[in-house]
Short mmCIF file of C-alpha atoms and ligand atoms in Angstrom, two decimals:
data_model
loop_
_atom_site.label_atom_id
_atom_site.label_comp_id
_atom_site.label_asym_id
_atom_site.label_seq_id
_atom_site.Cartn_x
_atom_site.Cartn_y
_atom_site.Cartn_z
CA MET A 1485 0.00 0.00 0.00
CA LEU A 1486 1.13 3.53 -0.73
CA HIS A 1487 2.10 5.62 2.25
CA PRO A 1488 -0.12 8.73 2.60
CA SER A 1489 2.97 10.94 2.28
CA ASP A 1490 3.37 9.53 -1.26
CA TYR A 1491 -0.20 10.40 -2.29
CA CYS A 1492 -0.34 12.32 -5.56
CA LEU A 1493 -2.20 12.38 -8.87
CA ILE A 1494 -0.02 11.39 -11.83
CA ASN A 1495 -1.54 13.18 -14.78
CA GLY A 1496 -1.11 11.75 -18.29
CA ASN A 1497 -2.67 12.68 -21.61
CA GLY A 1498 -5.54 10.22 -21.71
CA TYR A 1499 -5.22 8.58 -18.30
CA ASP A 1500 -4.30 9.47 -14.76
CA ALA A 1501 -3.18 7.47 -11.73
CA VAL A 1502 -4.42 8.10 -8.18
CA PRO A 1503 -3.90 6.24 -4.87
CA ALA A 1504 -6.39 3.35 -4.86
CA ALA A 1505 -6.90 3.74 -1.10
CA LEU A 1506 -8.59 7.14 -1.62
CA TYR A 1507 -11.29 5.82 -3.95
CA ARG A 1508 -14.20 3.40 -3.74
CA GLY A 1509 -14.92 0.48 -6.01
CA ARG A 1510 -18.24 0.75 -7.83
CA SER A 1511 -18.90 -2.97 -7.39
CA ASN A 1512 -17.86 -5.48 -4.72
CA ALA A 1513 -15.46 -7.20 -7.11
CA VAL A 1514 -13.71 -3.93 -7.97
CA ALA A 1515 -13.64 -2.87 -4.31
CA ARG A 1516 -11.94 -6.17 -3.39
CA ALA A 1517 -9.36 -5.77 -6.15
CA MET A 1518 -8.70 -2.17 -5.09
CA ALA A 1519 -8.17 -3.09 -1.44
CA GLY A 1520 -4.65 -4.38 -2.04
CA ALA A 1521 -3.64 -2.00 -4.84
CA ASP A 1522 -1.31 1.00 -4.81
CA TRP A 1523 -2.53 2.91 -7.85
CA LEU A 1524 -5.82 3.21 -9.64
CA ILE A 1525 -5.56 4.18 -13.33
CA ARG A 1526 -8.54 6.09 -14.75
CA ASN A 1527 -9.68 7.25 -18.16
CA LYS A 1528 -9.68 11.07 -17.93
CA SER A 1529 -12.59 11.75 -20.25
CA ASP A 1530 -15.21 9.66 -18.45
CA GLY A 1531 -13.55 8.91 -15.11
CA ARG A 1532 -13.83 5.17 -15.74
CA TYR A 1533 -11.60 2.94 -13.60
CA VAL A 1534 -9.31 1.16 -16.07
CA ALA A 1535 -6.54 -0.67 -14.23
CA LEU A 1536 -4.75 -1.25 -10.94
CA ALA A 1537 -1.08 -1.31 -10.01
CA ALA A 1538 0.01 -3.30 -6.96
CA ARG A 1539 3.69 -3.62 -6.08
CA GLY A 1540 4.66 -2.91 -9.65
CA ALA A 1541 2.25 -5.44 -11.17
CA LEU A 1542 -0.46 -4.07 -13.45
CA ARG A 1543 -3.84 -5.46 -14.31
CA TYR A 1544 -6.96 -4.38 -16.16
CA LEU A 1545 -10.20 -4.05 -14.19
CA HIS A 1546 -12.47 -5.05 -17.02
CA THR A 1547 -12.37 -6.60 -20.44
CA LEU A 1548 -13.64 -3.66 -22.48
CA PRO A 1549 -11.73 -2.57 -25.60
CA ARG A 1550 -8.08 -2.15 -24.70
CA ALA A 1551 -6.80 0.84 -26.57
CA GLU A 1552 -3.22 0.32 -25.47
CA PRO A 1553 -1.18 -2.34 -23.73
CA LEU A 1554 -1.19 -1.67 -20.01
CA ALA A 1555 2.60 -1.44 -19.75
CA THR A 1556 2.65 1.33 -22.39
CA LEU A 1557 -0.02 3.24 -20.54
CA TRP A 1558 1.91 3.03 -17.25
CA GLN A 1559 5.19 4.03 -18.92
CA ASP A 1560 3.44 7.05 -20.45
CA LEU A 1561 2.29 8.16 -17.01
CA GLN A 1562 5.80 7.73 -15.56
CA ARG A 1563 7.36 9.57 -18.50
CA SER A 1564 4.83 12.33 -18.10
CA ILE A 1565 6.08 13.26 -14.61
CA GLN A 1566 9.75 12.78 -15.46
CA SER A 1567 9.89 14.81 -18.65
CA SER A 1568 7.99 18.00 -17.80
CA ASP A 1569 5.97 19.86 -15.18
CA GLU A 1570 3.11 20.40 -17.63
CA LEU A 1571 1.35 18.30 -20.24
CA PRO A 1572 1.79 19.37 -23.88
CA PRO A 1573 -1.28 21.04 -25.44
CA ASP A 1574 -1.75 18.58 -28.35
CA HIS A 1575 -4.52 16.67 -26.64
CA LEU A 1576 -6.36 19.90 -25.86
CA PHE A 1577 -6.27 21.00 -29.51
CA SER A 1578 -8.03 17.81 -30.59
CA LEU A 1579 -10.66 18.24 -27.84
CA LEU A 1580 -11.42 21.78 -29.09
CA ASP A 1581 -11.54 20.55 -32.70
CA GLU A 1582 -14.07 17.89 -31.76
CA LEU A 1583 -16.29 20.57 -30.18
CA GLY A 1584 -15.81 22.94 -33.11
CA ILE A 1585 -14.41 25.69 -30.90
CA SER A 1586 -11.67 27.93 -32.30
CA GLY A 1587 -9.24 28.40 -29.42
CA ASP A 1588 -7.70 31.50 -30.98
CA SER A 1589 -10.92 33.44 -31.50
CA TYR A 1590 -12.19 32.40 -28.07
CA ALA A 1591 -8.93 33.67 -26.56
CA SER A 1592 -9.13 37.05 -28.30
CA LYS A 1593 -12.82 37.47 -27.49
CA THR A 1594 -12.44 36.77 -23.76
CA GLY A 1595 -8.87 37.89 -23.13
CA LEU A 1596 -8.30 34.54 -21.45
CA SER A 1597 -5.23 32.45 -22.23
CA TRP A 1598 -4.38 28.76 -22.51
CA ILE A 1599 -3.83 26.96 -19.27
CA LEU A 1600 -1.84 23.73 -19.38
CA GLU A 1601 -2.33 20.88 -16.90
CA PRO A 1602 0.40 20.01 -14.38
CA THR A 1603 1.74 16.45 -14.68
CA LEU A 1604 1.68 16.02 -10.91
CA LEU A 1605 -0.88 17.19 -8.32
CA SER A 1606 -0.87 17.07 -4.54
CA TYR A 1607 -3.50 15.66 -2.24
CA ALA A 1608 -5.24 18.39 -0.23
CA GLY A 1609 -7.72 16.32 1.79
CA ARG A 1610 -11.33 15.88 0.73
CA ASP A 1611 -13.88 18.32 -0.62
CA ARG A 1612 -17.49 18.88 0.56
CA TYR A 1613 -18.61 15.74 -1.30
CA ARG A 1614 -15.85 13.60 0.29
CA ARG A 1615 -14.01 13.41 -3.02
CA PRO A 1616 -10.21 13.66 -2.93
CA LEU A 1617 -9.15 17.24 -3.63
CA TRP A 1618 -6.18 17.63 -6.00
CA LEU A 1619 -4.22 20.86 -6.26
CA GLU A 1620 -0.87 22.14 -7.49
CA THR A 1621 1.68 21.49 -4.73
CA GLN A 1622 2.13 25.02 -3.33
CA THR A 1623 -1.58 25.75 -3.71
CA ALA A 1624 -2.42 22.62 -1.70
CA LYS A 1625 -0.07 23.68 1.09
CA LEU A 1626 -1.39 27.24 1.26
CA TRP A 1627 -5.04 26.17 0.98
CA LEU A 1628 -4.66 23.88 4.02
CA ARG A 1629 -2.83 26.62 5.90
CA MET A 1630 -5.55 29.17 5.05
CA GLN A 1631 -8.36 26.77 5.99
CA HIS A 1632 -6.66 26.19 9.34
CA ALA A 1633 -6.24 29.94 9.97
CA ALA A 1634 -9.91 30.55 9.15
CA ALA A 1635 -10.96 27.77 11.54
CA LYS A 1636 -9.08 29.56 14.33
CA ASP A 1637 -11.31 32.56 13.60
CA GLN A 1638 -14.42 30.29 13.85
CA THR A 1639 -14.84 30.42 10.06
CA ALA A 1640 -15.31 27.19 8.13
CA LEU A 1641 -13.91 27.21 4.59
CA GLN A 1642 -14.98 24.20 2.54
CA ALA A 1643 -13.52 23.18 -0.83
CA ILE A 1644 -16.08 22.46 -3.54
CA SER A 1645 -13.74 21.79 -6.44
CA GLY A 1646 -10.03 22.05 -7.26
CA PHE A 1647 -8.12 20.65 -10.22
CA ARG A 1648 -10.17 19.81 -13.32
CA SER A 1649 -8.64 18.45 -16.53
CA HIS A 1650 -9.24 19.61 -20.11
CA ALA A 1651 -10.93 16.25 -20.76
CA TYR A 1652 -13.27 16.77 -17.79
CA GLN A 1653 -14.24 20.24 -19.04
CA ALA A 1654 -14.83 18.83 -22.54
CA GLY A 1655 -17.06 16.18 -20.93
CA ILE A 1656 -19.27 18.94 -19.43
CA PHE A 1657 -19.70 20.35 -22.96
CA ALA A 1658 -20.46 16.93 -24.45
CA ARG A 1659 -23.19 16.28 -21.86
CA LYS A 1660 -24.81 19.70 -22.41
CA ILE A 1661 -24.70 19.29 -26.21
CA ALA A 1662 -26.43 15.93 -25.75
CA ARG A 1663 -29.19 17.78 -23.83
CA GLY A 1664 -29.68 20.11 -26.80
CA LEU A 1665 -27.67 23.20 -25.81
CA THR A 1666 -25.55 25.02 -28.39
CA ILE A 1667 -21.84 25.74 -27.93
CA GLN A 1668 -22.66 29.46 -27.68
CA GLN A 1669 -25.13 28.85 -24.85
CA ILE A 1670 -22.66 26.68 -22.97
CA LEU A 1671 -19.86 29.22 -23.33
CA THR A 1672 -21.91 31.81 -21.45
CA VAL A 1673 -21.61 29.71 -18.25
CA ASN A 1674 -18.61 27.41 -18.80
CA ALA A 1675 -15.11 28.38 -19.92
CA ALA A 1676 -13.96 26.57 -23.07
CA PRO A 1677 -11.80 23.51 -22.36
CA GLY A 1678 -8.23 24.75 -21.93
CA PHE A 1679 -9.25 28.15 -20.52
CA SER A 1680 -10.48 27.34 -17.02
CA GLU A 1681 -8.16 28.30 -14.17
CA HIS A 1682 -9.08 24.95 -12.63
CA HIS A 1683 -6.79 23.26 -15.20
CA SER A 1684 -3.76 24.74 -13.45
CA GLY A 1685 -4.55 23.12 -10.10
CA ARG A 1686 -4.27 26.63 -8.60
CA ALA A 1687 -7.98 27.49 -8.58
CA LEU A 1688 -10.41 26.54 -5.84
CA ASP A 1689 -14.15 26.89 -5.54
CA ILE A 1690 -14.85 27.62 -1.89
CA SER A 1691 -18.02 27.52 0.17
CA THR A 1692 -19.00 27.08 3.78
CA PRO A 1693 -21.12 24.30 5.37
CA GLY A 1694 -24.85 24.79 4.87
CA LEU A 1695 -24.57 27.10 1.87
CA ALA A 1696 -25.26 26.04 -1.71
CA ALA A 1697 -22.16 25.66 -3.87
CA ALA A 1698 -21.31 28.22 -6.55
CA GLU A 1699 -24.07 30.70 -5.67
CA GLU A 1700 -23.66 34.46 -5.66
CA SER A 1701 -25.20 34.52 -2.17
CA PHE A 1702 -21.83 33.27 -0.91
CA GLU A 1703 -20.78 36.93 -0.92
CA HIS A 1704 -22.95 37.52 2.17
CA SER A 1705 -21.31 34.71 4.19
CA GLN A 1706 -18.86 35.07 7.03
CA ALA A 1707 -16.50 32.85 5.01
CA PHE A 1708 -16.48 35.32 2.11
CA GLU A 1709 -15.90 38.24 4.43
CA TRP A 1710 -12.96 36.36 6.00
CA LEU A 1711 -11.51 35.58 2.54
CA THR A 1712 -11.85 39.20 1.45
CA ARG A 1713 -9.77 40.24 4.44
CA HIS A 1714 -7.20 37.42 4.65
CA ALA A 1715 -6.94 35.38 1.43
CA ALA A 1716 -4.28 37.67 -0.06
CA ASP A 1717 -2.01 36.90 2.92
CA PHE A 1718 -2.00 33.29 1.70
CA GLY A 1719 -1.53 34.21 -1.96
CA PHE A 1720 -5.15 33.76 -3.08
CA ARG A 1721 -7.13 36.30 -5.13
CA LEU A 1722 -10.70 36.50 -6.39
CA SER A 1723 -10.52 35.83 -10.16
CA TYR A 1724 -13.88 37.09 -11.37
CA PRO A 1725 -15.11 40.07 -9.37
CA ARG A 1726 -18.24 41.93 -10.42
CA ASP A 1727 -17.95 43.44 -13.95
CA ASN A 1728 -14.59 41.81 -14.68
CA ILE A 1729 -12.83 42.50 -17.98
CA HIS A 1730 -13.36 38.91 -19.26
CA GLY A 1731 -17.15 39.25 -19.24
CA ILE A 1732 -17.35 36.25 -16.92
CA THR A 1733 -20.20 36.10 -14.41
CA TYR A 1734 -19.32 37.32 -10.91
CA GLU A 1735 -17.94 34.31 -8.99
CA PRO A 1736 -17.39 35.14 -5.29
CA TRP A 1737 -16.57 31.45 -4.66
CA HIS A 1738 -13.71 31.11 -7.17
CA TRP A 1739 -10.21 31.83 -5.80
CA TYR A 1740 -6.85 31.49 -7.49
CA TRP A 1741 -3.45 30.98 -5.88
CA GLN A 1742 -1.08 33.47 -7.44
CA GLY A 1743 1.67 33.06 -4.85
CA THR A 1744 2.99 35.35 -2.18
CA ASP A 1745 5.88 37.79 -2.38
ZN1 LIG B 2891 -14.15 27.83 -10.14
#
């Protein structure tokens, strides 16, 4: 079993690897197989559990079409963290092509820029929904420190969402298109894949227990007032204040770690 101090998310182009101990099997058979495993390998576009690694041995979890030999997939993930801090954008370009979105015109219209995914993310505890929260390493450290400082002031900060991949964002679009929405309609509420600050692992959606997630009413909470006064001390800033230059809806819950001086 992996030691908790070794917990991380290894981020590849089509697949990622996460500590099996942090996740639940969706059937008894999968849960049993996961119990002794170190790593769980997932398909990034649909989140499907693909394979397990235990003490260096790899095995598939199901017998669905095998796009690639398992050893190749694992080597790709290892190479990904050894060769660079960020994934190359090639995969993102094909995702945008599939959706028929021109990255360049979207970028000039919104003033937003490409955001690449880190190849390695740190474990920052669990979010409101008990899901593992993954963040860029320094962001994870400062988020936990900030949450602790807020707690000392009797203010509960709760993470709603941290790192999200390009493939995950593209999946949101695919589901909305399937429900009959147009790309233009979706772009009014969701950033195009590749342009969300969540791809960097440095953005966090924050709420407080008892409040709905991602609602403007968060601005009236004690948690928001605390963040307004102290978040900058921990390197966090509000990305989309009211009437921001990007034309993005006011998001009092969305904070970005830009570092401290
Ligand atoms: Zn957000």
